[in-house]
XYZ file of C-alpha atoms in Angstrom:
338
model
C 25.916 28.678 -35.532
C 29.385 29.783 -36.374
C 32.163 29.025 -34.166
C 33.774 32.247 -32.342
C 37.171 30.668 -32.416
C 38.684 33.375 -34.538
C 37.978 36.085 -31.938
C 40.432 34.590 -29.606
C 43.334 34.001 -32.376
C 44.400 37.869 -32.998
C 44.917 38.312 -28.947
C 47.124 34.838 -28.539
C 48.341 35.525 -32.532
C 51.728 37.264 -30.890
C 52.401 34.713 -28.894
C 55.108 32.459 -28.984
C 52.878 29.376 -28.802
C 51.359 30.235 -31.590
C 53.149 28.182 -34.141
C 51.711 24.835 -31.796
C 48.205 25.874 -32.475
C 48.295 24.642 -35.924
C 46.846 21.453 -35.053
C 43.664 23.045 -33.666
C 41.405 22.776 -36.575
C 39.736 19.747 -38.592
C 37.767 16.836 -37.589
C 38.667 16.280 -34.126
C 39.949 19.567 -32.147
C 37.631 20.301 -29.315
C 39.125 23.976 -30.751
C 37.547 23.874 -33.831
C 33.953 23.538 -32.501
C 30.428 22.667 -34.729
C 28.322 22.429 -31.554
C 27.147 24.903 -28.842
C 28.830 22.968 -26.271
C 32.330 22.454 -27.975
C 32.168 26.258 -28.255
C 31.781 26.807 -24.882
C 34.788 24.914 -23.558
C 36.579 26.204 -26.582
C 35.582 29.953 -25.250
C 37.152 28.787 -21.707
C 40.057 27.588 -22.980
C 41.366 30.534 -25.717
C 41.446 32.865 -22.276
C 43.061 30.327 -20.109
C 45.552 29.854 -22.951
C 46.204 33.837 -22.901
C 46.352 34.364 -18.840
C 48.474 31.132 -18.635
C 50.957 32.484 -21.404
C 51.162 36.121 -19.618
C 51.799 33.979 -15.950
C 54.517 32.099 -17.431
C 56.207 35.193 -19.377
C 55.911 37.342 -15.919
C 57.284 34.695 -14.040
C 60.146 34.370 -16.482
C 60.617 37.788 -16.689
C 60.865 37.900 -12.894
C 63.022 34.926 -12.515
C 65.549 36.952 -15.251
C 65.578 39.650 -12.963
C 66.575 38.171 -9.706
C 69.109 36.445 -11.316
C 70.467 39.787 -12.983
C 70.097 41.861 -9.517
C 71.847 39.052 -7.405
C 74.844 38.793 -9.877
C 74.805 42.798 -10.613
C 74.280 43.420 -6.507
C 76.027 40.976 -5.052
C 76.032 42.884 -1.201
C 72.863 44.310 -1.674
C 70.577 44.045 1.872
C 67.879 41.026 1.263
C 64.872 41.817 1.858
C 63.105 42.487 5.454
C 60.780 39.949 7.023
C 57.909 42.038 6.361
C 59.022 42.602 2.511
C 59.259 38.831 2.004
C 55.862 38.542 3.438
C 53.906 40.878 1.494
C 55.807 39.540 -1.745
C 54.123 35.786 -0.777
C 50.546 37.030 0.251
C 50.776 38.900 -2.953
C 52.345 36.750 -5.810
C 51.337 33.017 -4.085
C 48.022 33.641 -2.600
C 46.191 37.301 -3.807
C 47.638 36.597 -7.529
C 46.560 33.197 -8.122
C 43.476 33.620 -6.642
C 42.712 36.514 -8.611
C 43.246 34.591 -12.210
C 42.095 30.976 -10.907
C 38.497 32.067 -9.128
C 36.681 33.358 -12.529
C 38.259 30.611 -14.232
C 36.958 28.219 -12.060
C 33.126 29.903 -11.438
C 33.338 30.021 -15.139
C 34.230 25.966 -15.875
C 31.423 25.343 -12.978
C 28.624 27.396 -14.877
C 29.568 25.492 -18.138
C 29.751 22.015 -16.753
C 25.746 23.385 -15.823
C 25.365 24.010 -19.500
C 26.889 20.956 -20.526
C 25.037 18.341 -18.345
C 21.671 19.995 -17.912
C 18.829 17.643 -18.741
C 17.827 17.490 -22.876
C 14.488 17.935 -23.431
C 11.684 15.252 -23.452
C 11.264 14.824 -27.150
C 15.134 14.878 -27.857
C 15.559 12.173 -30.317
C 17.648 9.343 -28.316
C 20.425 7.016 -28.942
C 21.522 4.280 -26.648
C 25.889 3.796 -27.167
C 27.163 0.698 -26.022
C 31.624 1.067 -25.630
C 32.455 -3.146 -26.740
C 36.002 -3.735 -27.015
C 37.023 -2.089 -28.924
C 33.904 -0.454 -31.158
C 31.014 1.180 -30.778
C 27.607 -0.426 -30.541
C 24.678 2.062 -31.304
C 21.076 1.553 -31.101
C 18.213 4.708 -31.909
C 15.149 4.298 -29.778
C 11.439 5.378 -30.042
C 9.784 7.646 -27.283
C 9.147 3.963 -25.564
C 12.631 2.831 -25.612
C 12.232 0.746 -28.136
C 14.856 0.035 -30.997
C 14.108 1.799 -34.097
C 17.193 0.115 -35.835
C 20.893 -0.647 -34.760
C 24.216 0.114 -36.395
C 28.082 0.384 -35.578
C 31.039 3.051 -35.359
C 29.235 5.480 -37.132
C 26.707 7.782 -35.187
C 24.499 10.076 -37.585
C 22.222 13.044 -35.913
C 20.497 15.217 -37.496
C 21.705 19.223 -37.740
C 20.430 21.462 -35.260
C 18.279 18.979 -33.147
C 18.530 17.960 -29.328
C 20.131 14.663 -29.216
C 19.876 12.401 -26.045
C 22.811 9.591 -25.158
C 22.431 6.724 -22.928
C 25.942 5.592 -22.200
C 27.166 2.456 -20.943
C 30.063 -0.503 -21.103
C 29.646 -4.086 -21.470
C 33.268 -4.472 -20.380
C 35.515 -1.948 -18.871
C 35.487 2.080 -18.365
C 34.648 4.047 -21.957
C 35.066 7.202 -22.510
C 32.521 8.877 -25.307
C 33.855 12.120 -26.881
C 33.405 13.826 -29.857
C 35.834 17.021 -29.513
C 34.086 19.693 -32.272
C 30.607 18.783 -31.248
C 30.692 17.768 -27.194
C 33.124 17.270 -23.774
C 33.810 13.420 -22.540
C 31.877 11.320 -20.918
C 32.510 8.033 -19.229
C 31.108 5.062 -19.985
C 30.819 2.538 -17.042
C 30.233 -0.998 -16.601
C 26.793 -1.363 -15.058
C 25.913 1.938 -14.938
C 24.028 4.134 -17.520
C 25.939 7.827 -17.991
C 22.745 9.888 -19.515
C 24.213 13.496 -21.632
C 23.121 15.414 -24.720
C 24.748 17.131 -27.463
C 22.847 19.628 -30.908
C 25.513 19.427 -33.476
C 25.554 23.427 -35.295
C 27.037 22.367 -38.287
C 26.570 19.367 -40.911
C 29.468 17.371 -41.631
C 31.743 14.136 -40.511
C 33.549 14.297 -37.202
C 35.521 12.138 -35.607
C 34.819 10.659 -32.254
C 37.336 8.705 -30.239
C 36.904 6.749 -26.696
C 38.876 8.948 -24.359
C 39.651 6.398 -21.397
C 42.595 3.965 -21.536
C 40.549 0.738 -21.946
C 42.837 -1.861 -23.546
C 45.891 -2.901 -26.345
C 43.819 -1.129 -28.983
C 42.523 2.189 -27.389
C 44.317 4.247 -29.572
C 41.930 2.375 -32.643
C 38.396 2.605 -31.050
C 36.825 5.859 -32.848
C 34.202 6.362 -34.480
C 32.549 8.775 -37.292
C 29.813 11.276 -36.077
C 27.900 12.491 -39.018
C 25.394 15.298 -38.559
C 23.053 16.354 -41.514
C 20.189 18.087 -42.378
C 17.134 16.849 -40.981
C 15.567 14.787 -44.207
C 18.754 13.305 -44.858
C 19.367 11.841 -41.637
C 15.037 10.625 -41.835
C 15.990 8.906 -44.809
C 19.167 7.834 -43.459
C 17.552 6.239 -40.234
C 14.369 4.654 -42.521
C 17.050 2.734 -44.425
C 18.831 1.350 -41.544
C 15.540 -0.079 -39.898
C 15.053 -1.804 -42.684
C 15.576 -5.746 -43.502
C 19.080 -6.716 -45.022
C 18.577 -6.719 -48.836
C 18.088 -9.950 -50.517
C 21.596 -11.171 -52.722
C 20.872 -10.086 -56.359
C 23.255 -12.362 -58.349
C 23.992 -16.321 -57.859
C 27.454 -15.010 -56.386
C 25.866 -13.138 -53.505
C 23.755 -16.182 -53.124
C 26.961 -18.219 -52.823
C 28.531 -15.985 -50.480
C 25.811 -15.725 -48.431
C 26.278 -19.524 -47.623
C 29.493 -18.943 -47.004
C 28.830 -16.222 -44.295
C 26.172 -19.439 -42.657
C 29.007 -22.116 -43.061
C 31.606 -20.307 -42.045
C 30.675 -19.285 -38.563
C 30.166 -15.651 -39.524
C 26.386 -15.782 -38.211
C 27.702 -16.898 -34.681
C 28.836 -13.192 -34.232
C 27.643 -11.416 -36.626
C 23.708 -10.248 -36.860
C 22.091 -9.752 -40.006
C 18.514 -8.702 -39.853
C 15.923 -10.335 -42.003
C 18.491 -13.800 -42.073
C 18.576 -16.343 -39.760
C 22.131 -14.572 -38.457
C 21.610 -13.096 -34.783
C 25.183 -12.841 -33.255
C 25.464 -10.599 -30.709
C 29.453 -10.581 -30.098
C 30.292 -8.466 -33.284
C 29.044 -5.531 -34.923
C 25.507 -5.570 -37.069
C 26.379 -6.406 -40.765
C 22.884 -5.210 -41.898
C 23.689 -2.257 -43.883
C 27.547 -2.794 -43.854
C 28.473 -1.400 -47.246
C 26.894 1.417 -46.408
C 29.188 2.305 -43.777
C 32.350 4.299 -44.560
C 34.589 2.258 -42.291
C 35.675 -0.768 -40.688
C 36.870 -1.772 -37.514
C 35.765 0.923 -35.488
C 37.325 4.003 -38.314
C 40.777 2.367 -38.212
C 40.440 1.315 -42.147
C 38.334 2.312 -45.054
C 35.290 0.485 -45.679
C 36.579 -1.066 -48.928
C 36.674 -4.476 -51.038
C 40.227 -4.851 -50.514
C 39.829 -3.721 -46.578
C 37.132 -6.157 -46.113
C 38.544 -8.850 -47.611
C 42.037 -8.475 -45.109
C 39.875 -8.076 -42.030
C 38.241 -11.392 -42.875
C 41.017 -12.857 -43.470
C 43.646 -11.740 -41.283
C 42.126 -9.196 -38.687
C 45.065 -9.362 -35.896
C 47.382 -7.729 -38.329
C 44.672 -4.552 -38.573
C 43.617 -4.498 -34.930
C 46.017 -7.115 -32.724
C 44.267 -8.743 -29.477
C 40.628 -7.341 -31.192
C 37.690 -10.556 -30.935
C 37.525 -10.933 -34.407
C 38.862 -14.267 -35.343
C 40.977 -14.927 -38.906
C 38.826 -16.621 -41.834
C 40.177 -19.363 -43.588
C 38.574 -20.088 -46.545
C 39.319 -20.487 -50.768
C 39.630 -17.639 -52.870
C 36.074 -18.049 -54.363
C 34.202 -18.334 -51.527
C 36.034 -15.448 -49.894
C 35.039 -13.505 -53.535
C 31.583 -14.635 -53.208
C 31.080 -13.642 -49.175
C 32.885 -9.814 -50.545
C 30.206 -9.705 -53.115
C 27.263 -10.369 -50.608
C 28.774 -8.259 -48.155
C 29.255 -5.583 -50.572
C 25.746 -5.732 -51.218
C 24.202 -5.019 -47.763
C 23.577 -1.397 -48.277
């Protein structure tokens, strides 16, 4: 599906505004929309712009010309008691009401849109807002976890998706702005909504409730692609964690043991099964780190190991002492869980 956007531009092109709408485009506008529902509120929101910006120019315009008339007509008659009246029922009550009503039956039949049940074979994934990244689990028709990964959410193109929502710590807010609206994320409580993404490609999703010193740094990537890329995709991640290839990876693979990494930190098909940080399974093969705040490089990795609170301050992940050899050999076996 293409996105309608650009039949709204040419009407609100004139506008003044116009030059702060250059921002509305790229991988997280909620204006430049690659799902059905992010085209809906972006097909509210081009006419609200356009009746706001005519309200605030009439208004203006109006304001201009009282001032003119009471300077130009200074002993001109005000006006009667019935004049003044008719001028309130019509510009504060029969106005307003007459540009906020179809606005508001129209945000009311969207939010139906928006929340209405997915369907019973929508392919389902279970998001879990930690502080402050994303845990993310895809689940079988039982419930049952197919395989478990972090920050980075991939869905395949054109198919009913199904999100189960919740918080192990404070409120969340889930919201990817070109594919879906926000939803909250509460402690306790399990928030159920779906999304289709239209078009393939790498969005950016952010947690849209104020939940802590580094809000501003939990995001996360959505990535939607065709369908056999995203089976392959998901077959990979419920795999085991690759076996260390070289006596270097076998090195640093003690190192992650003896260094308290596996306390955290699971890594399935090892005898690590921490639950407090992300799953390192298939790590490398994850374009980020630290919830999209860095790139998923060597040189990245090896300063969030080592010195994490000057990435993310007040985040859970604790600095890594440890020689420059054994922090070589740990890169090299985390380098190599693909």
């Amino acid at each position: 599906m293409h996105s309608r956007k650009s039949s709204w531009l040419p009407v609100v092109a004139g506008l003044p505004l116009i030059s702060l709408l250059s921002a509305c485009s790229g991988v997280q506008s909620s204006l430049d929309p690659a799902g059905a529902a992010a085209e809906l509120i972006a097909d509210l929101w081009w006419p609200m712009l356009l009746v706001a910006s005519l309200v605030t120019v009439l208004v203006l315009v109006l304001l201009l010309m009282a001032i003119f008339r009471a300077f130009r007509h200074r002993s001109a008659r005000p006006l009667s008691r019935r004049q003044s009246r008719n001028l309130v029922i019509a510009g504060g009550i029969i106005l307003p009401l007459t540009v906020t009503i179809p606005f508001a039956l129209s945000s009311f039949s969207i939010g139906r849109t928006l929340y209405a049940p997915p369907p019973d074979n929508a392919l389902t994934i279970e998001v879990i807002g930690k502080r402050w990244w994303w845990e993310i689990h895809y689940l079988d028709q039982s419930g049952n976890r197919i395989a478990t990964t972090a920050n980075e959410l991939h869905v395949p193109v054109g198919e009913p998706i199904k999100l189960l929502l919740k918080s192990d710590n404070v409120i969340h807010s889930f919201w990817v702005p070109n594919i879906q609206g926000k939803t909250d994320m509460m402690p306790g409580q399990v928030n159920v909504t779906s999304l289709v993404a239209d078009e393939p490609g790498v969005y950016r999703g952010q947690c849209a409730e104020y939940c802590g010193a580094q809000h501003a740094l939990m995001a996360f990537l959505f990535v939607a692609e065709p369908q056999e890329a995203f089976d392959a995709w998901l077959e990979q991640q419920a795999q085991p964690a690759v076996a260390p290839d070289t006596a270097q990876a076998v090195h640093g693979r003690e190192v992650f043991f003896d260094s308290g990494c596996a306390s955290c930190h699971t890594v399935r098909g090892t005898r690590a099964a921490g639950d407090e940080g992300p799953d390192l399974t298939h790590l490398a093969g994850r374009r980020t780190l630290a919830a999209a705040t860095v790139p998923n490089r060597i040189g990245h990795l090896g300063g969030w190991i080592t010195d994490p609170q000057h990435i993310k301050p007040e985040s859970l992940m604790p600095p890594t002492e440890m020689s420059p050899d054994d922090l070589q050999s740990l890169l090299r076996y985390l380098g190599g869980l693909e």
